[in-house]
Amino acid sequence: MKYYIQFLSTKTPDSSPAFIVHFDSQRYLFNCSEGTQRLINENKIHLGKIKNLFFTRSIWGNIGGLPGMILTLADSGTKEFGIHGPQNLLKCFVGSRNFLQRSQVNFRVHEFLSSTEKYVDENLTIIPVPIYSSKVTQNEPSSNLNNNNNNNSDDDSTNSFKRKIPVVNNLIHSNILNRKILKSMFSGKSIGTLKSSKIIKNDVEIPYTSEFIENHNNNGDNDENKNTTKEKNDHSNNNDKNDNNKNYKSNNNNNNKENVFYLDDYRNVKINQPYTQDYSLCYICQGHIVPGKFNPQKAKALGVIPGKQFGLLSRGECVTTSDGTVVRPEQVKEPDKISSIFIVVDCPSLDHIPSLIQQDCFRDPKVHPYTRNIIHILGDPLILKDPSYQSWMKQFPENCNHIIASNNYCSEHINFLSNSYMQYKLHQVDSNTFPLLYFNNEIKEPLCSLSHLLPKNMYSACNNLQIHMEPKERLDYSKVKENFSFEFIPDKIINKLTNNAKVIQHLKSCIEHWRQEHPFPTFPTASDIEIVTLGTGSALPSKYRNVSSTIILSKRNGNILLDAGEGTLGQISRHFGPEKTLNEILPHLKMIFISHIHADHHLGMMNLLSVMASLNRTSENPLYIIAPEKFNIWLEEYSVIQEIGLHSFIKVVPCYLLFNKFTDKYEKYSEILDYLNMSKIETVPVMHVRGACAIVFDYRDCSLETSTHPAKSIRIAYSGDCRPNREFIRAGMGADVLIHESTFESELGEEALKKFHCTINEACTVGRCMKAKFLLLTHFSQRYPKVPLFPVFNSEGENLSDLLYSPIFDALPIVPYHAQKINVTSEDISLAKFINSPSQLIPSAKESIMKIEALWREREKNRKKEKEMNTTISFFNGDDESMKIGMAVDHFHIRLGYDEYLNSF
């Protein structure tokens, strides 16, 4: 038997510790933080063999990459896999029901509750060891303080939703409903891939937590009852008091009609889940006994004839020699080898140390002598300096390796080398637009500084470090890549730069010369708006492009984030550095817009919010989240698991309240505008998925702090994912910048139509009709690793009305969100009066065209007046309204009103 452990990541600004255990038959992934899938692609590891995943904690820092990983594994053909970890995993998946579903997959989840359980399959035995903080948590996550809160409060200090969100009370025997929902999300049949995987408790096989158990009312939730007695007692008086439950099926009803379960019944409701105290899981992992090899010499000594009898003995069968002696297999083989053990320790804080060192299973004679490697995932670097933790480490055998994965003891190296080298090449042309990413290859506290206090074999974890367990134990650094550094740039990169040195130098000198002639502070159109495209890919992360996210920076007005795909926080930290991210970028983040609930557009939210919550942000400095209505359900249900500040500084506004028809009736609209220093925010329903929206917002003043000119208004339009949309053109007319998706190159129009996306040419047409000054193309298909083929787009001579009547402008979705009447709890307005059917939200094509043409005429009229009054800026050469076009890459950083004009001169 051969197997080894391979580190995927350590603790860096854009990753948390994760590793894979490789066997011939399958692979086991331990932890899956945001960016893990991208690292697997970067290191060319085959995803298909990952069948079982194990988690040490259920917080987003450990599981943030799991939803995307599940979708990728399912779409790549994996039909069955298992998830294992602490409690709350099941609740996490249930909360993701509106965007995480693959009916062809058989999906099993098990939540380990004690070390009396263990996982067993053909390769490994894994024993979980729960450890708890010595501090009794006094404050549950804020969303659980009032679990009967049905989100219908009119108090916007906690929530801005106006439609009644029905609530299902699931505080008692919660796993009954959770199992049904998970089974509906992943309803594939068992195909035997995980047939050998078993959960054993006290030598008896038990079902996975997610599996249905007969007579569950009697014994199905015994473990849960024991572990959540306090929570159930606390909430027992609240059960069945919620009036909104009347319209939903009771899961304890014995009526035969109730046997049919419909997941759609639970998509538009909030499910109140019980609070479970957070704990960490350590794992004791051991391969099975390695049978001793057949020894021919021993067989001959016992009179066995070489040939057929040798074969029978090697297969475990007895043979009889010529003199009648029976020779058994165990007489002619080497002694069986007990496989060595590796232990995974996740110690989040100093308060978890007492629980860890008191665990008897680490001192078990069947464990302690055979432990050869311990992986220490430490949430606080001070843990390694704690005398009791040091003493505990020294109890293990002297030949045991201790691999440390923690801040201070690992470098903050670049994880995604392919992207970094591309950024480095672009940096040679324009260092302002393509800044180098943050990294620090130096270890802050080398382990050698603590050598007199620690065991002998101490090692810092690093990417691609391999720990060979069988057949021979050793640490293998041969696959570890050279860290990105200015001293070590690969020869192929240097050769490419050398071969193009003249072109690079010419471009660089032209850019520098233009900037010297047109200094930024005195440039007529310069604004204090900066745009950074953090992720420019679609669907899933790749080596060169992360998934969707763009940040708008303004010293005068605060920061805005447009979508937040997986890894967004890591991208921000790499672009600005960890210190600036925590002290400047996140504290001044005032609004996040989520265009639709697809994994590549919002899975980075939880990491962002949990970090912002840790900064002690309050309601005096609120964060507005403008998102589809169902997004709030996900936030509410996850906030029971981890504190994300939902009821302290977050204000969630559903997209429909900012539709053009409703803004004048939304009572908090002016309050939002004043906080963001805007004169307009409008969302536009678009064709992609139900609830998808684009957004347009106008800043009142974006002039530079040193500017002596009058207030400078800026209009920004962002499409999200969509087909070309006339109402979006109307809303964004004259935008200073249009950030538009362009998933496919222009020749793939049919595929774009089929998948409700845009081609590059279609995006350019929208920009031209909108009369946008600058079009920034983003959200490219990952089939284009670096830059897609850009067509020659020149519609200057075309009649804009002809473009506007183009067949690319398909009908908008009939139902932009769930087809229910909108019931509003606000006393002074009920949007239900204004909507008889959702289709009323969508103007006809004729109506949209008339509005757009009227806006064109009005703009032309105003331009003539300005020209007569001689107020136009001569810089634009009179009537020139040519649209500048840019193609985004990750970490593309521009100053709006300045950098986009570089190509004009």
XYZ file of C-alpha atoms in Angstrom, residues 38-502:
465
model
C -8.236 27.193 -7.951
C -5.136 25.813 -6.220
C -6.043 22.299 -7.354
C -6.191 23.602 -10.941
C -2.942 25.499 -10.474
C -1.184 22.330 -9.324
C -2.820 20.083 -11.964
C -4.394 17.727 -9.437
C -7.168 15.563 -10.826
C -10.445 16.398 -9.088
C -12.263 13.243 -10.135
C -10.743 10.986 -7.459
C -11.867 13.168 -4.555
C -14.676 11.146 -2.998
C -14.577 12.114 0.676
C -14.068 15.494 2.313
C -13.293 16.101 5.991
C -13.600 19.388 7.855
C -12.124 20.467 11.144
C -14.595 23.346 11.626
C -17.868 24.450 10.055
C -16.954 28.145 9.765
C -16.672 29.725 6.310
C -12.885 29.985 6.555
C -12.787 26.173 6.381
C -15.751 25.388 4.126
C -15.914 28.462 1.853
C -14.675 26.589 -1.202
C -16.995 23.624 -0.667
C -20.113 24.820 -2.575
C -18.063 25.609 -5.666
C -16.160 22.338 -5.306
C -19.412 20.370 -5.089
C -20.756 21.995 -8.262
C -17.501 21.334 -10.125
C -17.265 17.708 -8.963
C -20.897 17.077 -9.876
C -20.576 18.713 -13.292
C -17.401 16.738 -14.002
C -19.243 13.444 -13.556
C -18.837 12.583 -9.871
C -22.017 10.803 -8.838
C -21.409 10.178 -5.164
C -19.318 11.693 -2.411
C -19.338 12.166 1.345
C -18.864 15.187 3.597
C -17.715 14.766 7.189
C -17.158 17.280 9.962
C -18.596 18.936 13.057
C -22.208 19.920 13.592
C -23.712 22.729 11.472
C -22.594 21.214 8.162
C -26.108 19.996 7.428
C -27.563 23.412 8.267
C -25.006 25.051 6.011
C -26.122 22.974 3.007
C -29.806 23.509 3.757
C -29.204 27.258 3.795
C -27.648 26.955 0.321
C -30.717 25.311 -1.220
C -31.433 28.215 -3.599
C -28.136 27.900 -5.476
C -26.586 24.543 -4.589
C -28.439 21.643 -6.155
C -27.406 18.698 -8.311
C -30.146 16.109 -8.591
C -27.901 13.485 -10.239
C -25.563 13.266 -7.208
C -25.869 11.064 -4.140
C -24.630 13.306 -1.380
C -23.945 12.123 2.159
C -23.163 14.281 5.187
C -22.083 13.098 8.601
C -21.609 15.305 11.643
C -19.252 13.776 14.191
C -20.379 14.289 17.777
C -17.776 12.364 19.799
C -14.630 10.264 19.579
C -16.729 7.100 20.037
C -17.507 7.399 16.316
C -15.107 6.670 13.494
C -15.001 6.611 9.717
C -13.804 3.387 8.075
C -13.279 2.447 4.423
C -10.902 0.311 2.372
C -7.972 2.687 2.977
C -8.306 4.546 6.254
C -9.729 4.582 9.735
C -10.386 8.147 10.897
C -11.334 8.920 14.496
C -12.725 12.406 15.213
C -11.751 14.165 18.437
C -13.961 17.163 19.304
C -12.357 19.951 21.332
C -14.178 22.893 22.883
C -13.277 26.350 24.071
C -12.914 26.696 27.842
C -14.852 29.950 27.593
C -18.583 29.342 27.727
C -20.105 31.267 24.857
C -22.466 33.792 26.366
C -23.485 35.406 23.104
C -24.995 33.330 20.370
C -24.819 34.644 16.799
C -27.043 37.689 16.587
C -29.623 36.149 14.264
C -30.470 33.559 16.907
C -31.105 36.004 19.726
C -34.688 36.205 18.567
C -35.331 33.094 16.563
C -38.976 33.863 16.169
C -38.169 37.095 14.375
C -39.811 36.559 11.015
C -37.934 39.312 9.202
C -41.097 41.376 8.884
C -39.991 44.169 11.160
C -40.190 47.654 9.718
C -37.101 48.658 11.645
C -34.399 49.106 9.033
C -31.704 49.045 11.680
C -31.823 45.287 11.414
C -33.332 44.582 8.041
C -34.687 46.479 5.078
C -36.855 43.767 3.588
C -40.451 44.845 3.085
C -42.056 41.707 1.766
C -43.157 39.244 4.411
C -40.749 36.330 4.445
C -42.563 33.268 5.828
C -40.725 31.429 8.568
C -40.563 27.687 9.223
C -39.747 26.830 12.811
C -37.212 23.988 12.809
C -35.871 24.224 16.344
C -37.016 20.785 17.516
C -35.719 17.613 15.799
C -34.201 19.869 13.132
C -32.450 17.067 11.252
C -35.762 15.573 10.148
C -36.546 18.507 7.873
C -32.877 19.091 7.035
C -32.510 15.533 5.761
C -35.528 15.909 3.494
C -34.249 19.152 2.022
C -30.770 17.743 1.425
C -32.225 14.624 -0.187
C -34.269 16.834 -2.545
C -31.170 18.881 -3.431
C -29.032 15.797 -4.112
C -31.387 13.014 -5.085
C -29.017 10.779 -7.021
C -29.037 7.049 -6.372
C -26.227 5.224 -4.640
C -23.926 3.664 -7.239
C -21.570 1.968 -4.806
C -18.648 4.381 -5.118
C -18.693 4.857 -1.361
C -19.968 1.389 -0.558
C -16.992 0.683 1.659
C -17.406 3.951 3.600
C -18.933 3.327 7.005
C -19.548 5.257 10.185
C -18.922 3.061 13.224
C -19.990 3.912 16.770
C -19.104 1.587 19.637
C -18.396 -1.188 17.088
C -21.843 -0.809 15.484
C -22.394 0.700 12.053
C -24.662 3.755 12.163
C -26.177 5.766 9.309
C -24.827 9.101 8.101
C -26.432 12.153 9.713
C -28.068 13.042 6.398
C -29.636 9.607 5.910
C -33.210 8.853 6.876
C -33.702 6.639 9.902
C -36.819 4.606 10.512
C -38.665 5.404 13.722
C -36.784 8.670 13.933
C -39.326 9.966 16.421
C -38.078 7.328 18.839
C -34.344 7.192 18.296
C -33.330 8.990 15.102
C -32.172 12.140 16.800
C -30.920 10.743 20.080
C -27.442 12.126 19.604
C -28.773 15.458 18.606
C -31.055 15.488 21.644
C -28.118 14.813 23.937
C -25.983 17.516 22.407
C -28.595 20.207 22.068
C -30.675 19.705 25.199
C -30.005 23.226 26.335
C -31.028 24.758 23.038
C -34.195 22.682 22.876
C -35.196 23.570 26.409
C -34.561 27.235 25.700
C -36.785 27.185 22.662
C -39.411 24.619 23.616
C -41.946 27.282 24.486
C -41.510 28.936 21.123
C -42.383 25.924 19.012
C -45.339 26.197 16.623
C -46.102 29.809 17.549
C -45.301 31.229 14.147
C -48.401 32.006 12.119
C -46.469 31.784 8.873
C -46.084 28.041 9.335
C -49.756 27.497 8.540
C -49.138 27.317 4.803
C -46.338 24.760 5.052
C -46.434 21.043 5.552
C -45.777 19.778 9.041
C -42.994 17.232 9.016
C -44.433 15.322 11.946
C -47.849 14.764 10.368
C -48.693 11.157 9.604
C -51.048 12.008 6.755
C -50.067 10.032 3.640
C -50.285 13.162 1.532
C -47.443 14.614 3.552
C -45.087 11.891 2.282
C -44.492 13.839 -0.925
C -41.841 16.456 -0.242
C -41.432 19.516 -2.466
C -38.205 21.480 -2.188
C -39.851 24.474 -3.879
C -42.028 24.882 -0.797
C -38.893 25.875 1.120
C -37.096 28.096 -1.371
C -38.856 31.312 -0.418
C -39.010 30.836 3.330
C -36.569 31.323 6.139
C -35.946 28.190 8.225
C -35.240 28.861 11.894
C -32.457 26.469 12.880
C -31.269 25.705 16.427
C -28.025 27.176 17.648
C -25.199 24.690 18.188
C -22.062 25.618 20.089
C -19.038 25.836 17.830
C -16.342 23.235 18.312
C -13.295 22.021 16.456
C -12.540 18.501 15.269
C -9.136 16.896 15.390
C -8.621 13.648 13.476
C -6.593 10.524 14.199
C -5.956 8.865 10.818
C -4.472 5.434 10.247
C -4.104 3.180 7.265
C -5.097 -0.432 7.681
C -2.689 -3.180 8.738
C -0.277 -4.016 5.944
C -0.164 -7.847 5.562
C 3.288 -9.378 5.772
C 4.823 -10.533 2.494
C 5.098 -14.199 1.563
C 8.556 -15.578 2.475
C 9.674 -18.346 0.060
C 12.547 -19.379 2.308
C 10.230 -20.124 5.209
C 7.974 -22.125 2.901
C 10.829 -24.209 1.548
C 12.049 -24.891 5.086
C 8.641 -26.364 5.874
C 8.751 -28.623 2.818
C 6.488 -26.636 0.488
C 7.202 -27.238 -3.184
C 7.672 -24.050 -5.252
C 4.973 -23.454 -7.845
C 1.247 -23.997 -7.274
C 1.598 -24.421 -3.504
C 3.519 -21.125 -3.257
C 0.621 -19.429 -5.026
C -1.979 -20.923 -2.698
C -0.087 -19.845 0.400
C 0.452 -16.293 -0.904
C -3.339 -16.074 -1.478
C -4.016 -17.101 2.137
C -4.849 -20.773 1.650
C -3.403 -23.760 3.512
C -1.402 -26.449 1.701
C -0.365 -29.993 2.590
C 3.241 -31.084 2.014
C 4.295 -34.500 0.674
C 4.753 -35.832 4.215
C 1.206 -34.788 5.179
C 2.117 -31.650 7.138
C -0.424 -28.822 6.872
C 1.263 -25.453 6.359
C -0.779 -22.374 7.192
C -0.245 -18.951 5.476
C 0.771 -17.190 8.699
C 3.708 -19.641 9.055
C 5.351 -18.510 5.811
C 4.928 -14.722 5.762
C 6.637 -11.759 7.348
C 4.922 -10.150 10.341
C 2.025 -7.811 9.556
C 2.930 -4.143 9.687
C 0.832 -1.766 11.727
C 0.423 1.349 9.632
C 1.705 4.601 11.069
C -0.687 7.316 12.198
C -1.029 10.958 11.263
C -3.022 13.352 13.424
C -4.724 16.555 12.347
C -5.006 19.117 15.142
C -7.124 22.231 14.635
C -6.702 24.410 17.715
C -8.496 27.727 17.038
C -7.450 29.574 20.194
C -5.629 29.386 23.494
C -8.966 28.602 25.111
C -9.121 25.266 23.246
C -5.835 23.969 24.666
C -7.246 22.527 27.942
C -9.832 20.495 26.030
C -7.195 19.237 23.596
C -4.613 18.063 26.109
C -7.246 16.279 28.210
C -8.257 13.927 25.387
C -7.366 10.375 26.409
C -7.511 9.034 22.850
C -4.183 10.713 22.040
C -2.569 8.693 24.851
C -4.160 5.416 23.762
C -1.489 2.660 23.436
C -2.891 1.895 19.983
C -2.330 5.492 18.909
C 0.533 7.123 20.743
C 3.440 4.794 19.792
C 2.504 4.751 16.084
C 2.034 8.513 15.586
C 4.599 9.691 13.050
C 3.173 12.987 11.790
C 1.022 15.691 13.399
C -0.368 18.568 11.351
C -1.003 21.550 13.632
C -3.552 24.056 12.289
C -3.294 26.888 14.801
C -5.707 29.814 14.852
C -3.426 31.885 17.077
C 0.391 31.906 16.793
C 0.611 32.216 20.585
C -0.615 28.638 20.927
C 2.821 27.328 19.971
C 4.353 29.405 22.781
C 1.985 28.051 25.410
C 3.859 25.799 27.880
C 0.989 23.325 28.218
C 0.734 22.936 24.437
C 4.505 22.481 24.177
C 4.406 19.853 26.887
C 1.582 18.035 25.103
C 3.568 17.971 21.851
C 6.586 16.476 23.616
C 4.534 13.489 24.811
C 4.597 12.011 21.326
C 7.509 9.857 20.098
C 10.779 11.628 19.322
C 10.639 10.574 15.671
C 7.229 12.239 15.203
C 7.180 15.130 12.711
C 5.258 18.273 13.678
C 4.105 20.341 10.678
C 2.873 23.809 11.628
C 0.262 25.633 9.537
C -0.326 28.997 11.172
C 0.160 32.730 10.864
C 3.702 33.892 11.669
C 5.141 30.391 11.165
C 4.334 30.220 7.439
C 5.194 32.762 4.763
C 2.588 34.882 2.982
C 3.774 33.641 -0.368
C 1.896 33.949 -3.643
C -0.453 30.991 -4.145
C -1.519 31.566 -7.747
C 1.754 31.803 -9.630
C 0.271 31.816 -13.142
C -1.794 34.913 -12.423
C 1.097 36.614 -10.631
C 3.518 36.119 -13.505
C 0.953 37.536 -15.939
C 0.539 40.548 -13.633
C 4.319 40.891 -13.462
C 4.580 41.048 -17.264
C 1.821 43.654 -17.506
C 3.483 45.607 -14.707
C 6.519 46.104 -16.931
C 4.315 48.107 -19.312
C 2.242 50.120 -16.833
C 3.004 49.854 -13.128
C 0.057 52.054 -12.122
C -2.648 50.102 -13.936
C -1.127 46.690 -13.152
C 0.368 46.887 -9.639
C 2.332 43.975 -8.244
C 0.453 41.835 -5.761
C 1.260 41.693 -2.065
C 3.511 38.881 -0.845
C 6.036 38.242 1.884
C 8.248 35.188 1.556
C 9.852 35.756 4.937
C 8.525 33.773 7.896
C 7.824 36.221 10.720
C 8.769 33.791 13.476
C 11.017 30.946 12.305
C 10.468 27.756 14.251
C 14.159 27.615 15.057
C 13.621 30.580 17.399
C 11.547 28.227 19.600
C 13.702 25.126 19.135
C 14.670 24.985 22.816
C 10.998 24.791 23.788
C 9.610 22.499 21.110
C 10.061 18.875 20.025
C 12.901 17.961 17.737
C 11.255 17.572 14.331
C 9.460 20.890 13.681
C 8.575 22.018 10.131
C 6.645 24.915 8.617
C 3.948 23.817 6.192
C 4.283 24.920 2.575
C 2.354 24.357 -0.626
C 2.983 20.961 -2.249
C 4.960 19.584 0.671
C 4.381 15.820 0.573
C 4.359 13.618 3.662
C 4.883 10.025 2.561
C 3.230 7.569 4.945
C 3.612 4.218 3.176
C 5.643 2.288 2.236
C 8.439 4.496 3.574
C 7.909 7.493 5.831
C 9.597 10.714 4.737
C 9.026 14.387 3.983
C 9.311 15.196 0.284
C 9.995 18.770 -0.901
C 10.614 17.843 -4.545
C 7.214 19.157 -5.710
C 7.441 22.431 -3.798
C 7.573 25.302 -6.277
C 9.871 28.274 -5.979
C 8.002 31.168 -4.391
C 7.287 34.196 -6.533
C 10.038 36.745 -5.974
C 11.828 39.400 -7.978
C 15.067 37.473 -7.575
C 13.624 34.342 -9.164
C 11.617 34.901 -12.319
C 11.330 31.804 -14.557
C 13.501 31.813 -17.644
C 10.505 31.580 -19.974
C 9.116 34.820 -18.514
C 12.474 36.582 -18.773
C 12.953 35.369 -22.342
C 9.511 36.608 -23.360
C 10.178 40.014 -21.819
C 13.627 40.161 -23.425
C 12.293 39.256 -26.868
C 9.698 42.018 -26.617
C 11.870 44.543 -24.808
C 11.662 47.207 -27.535
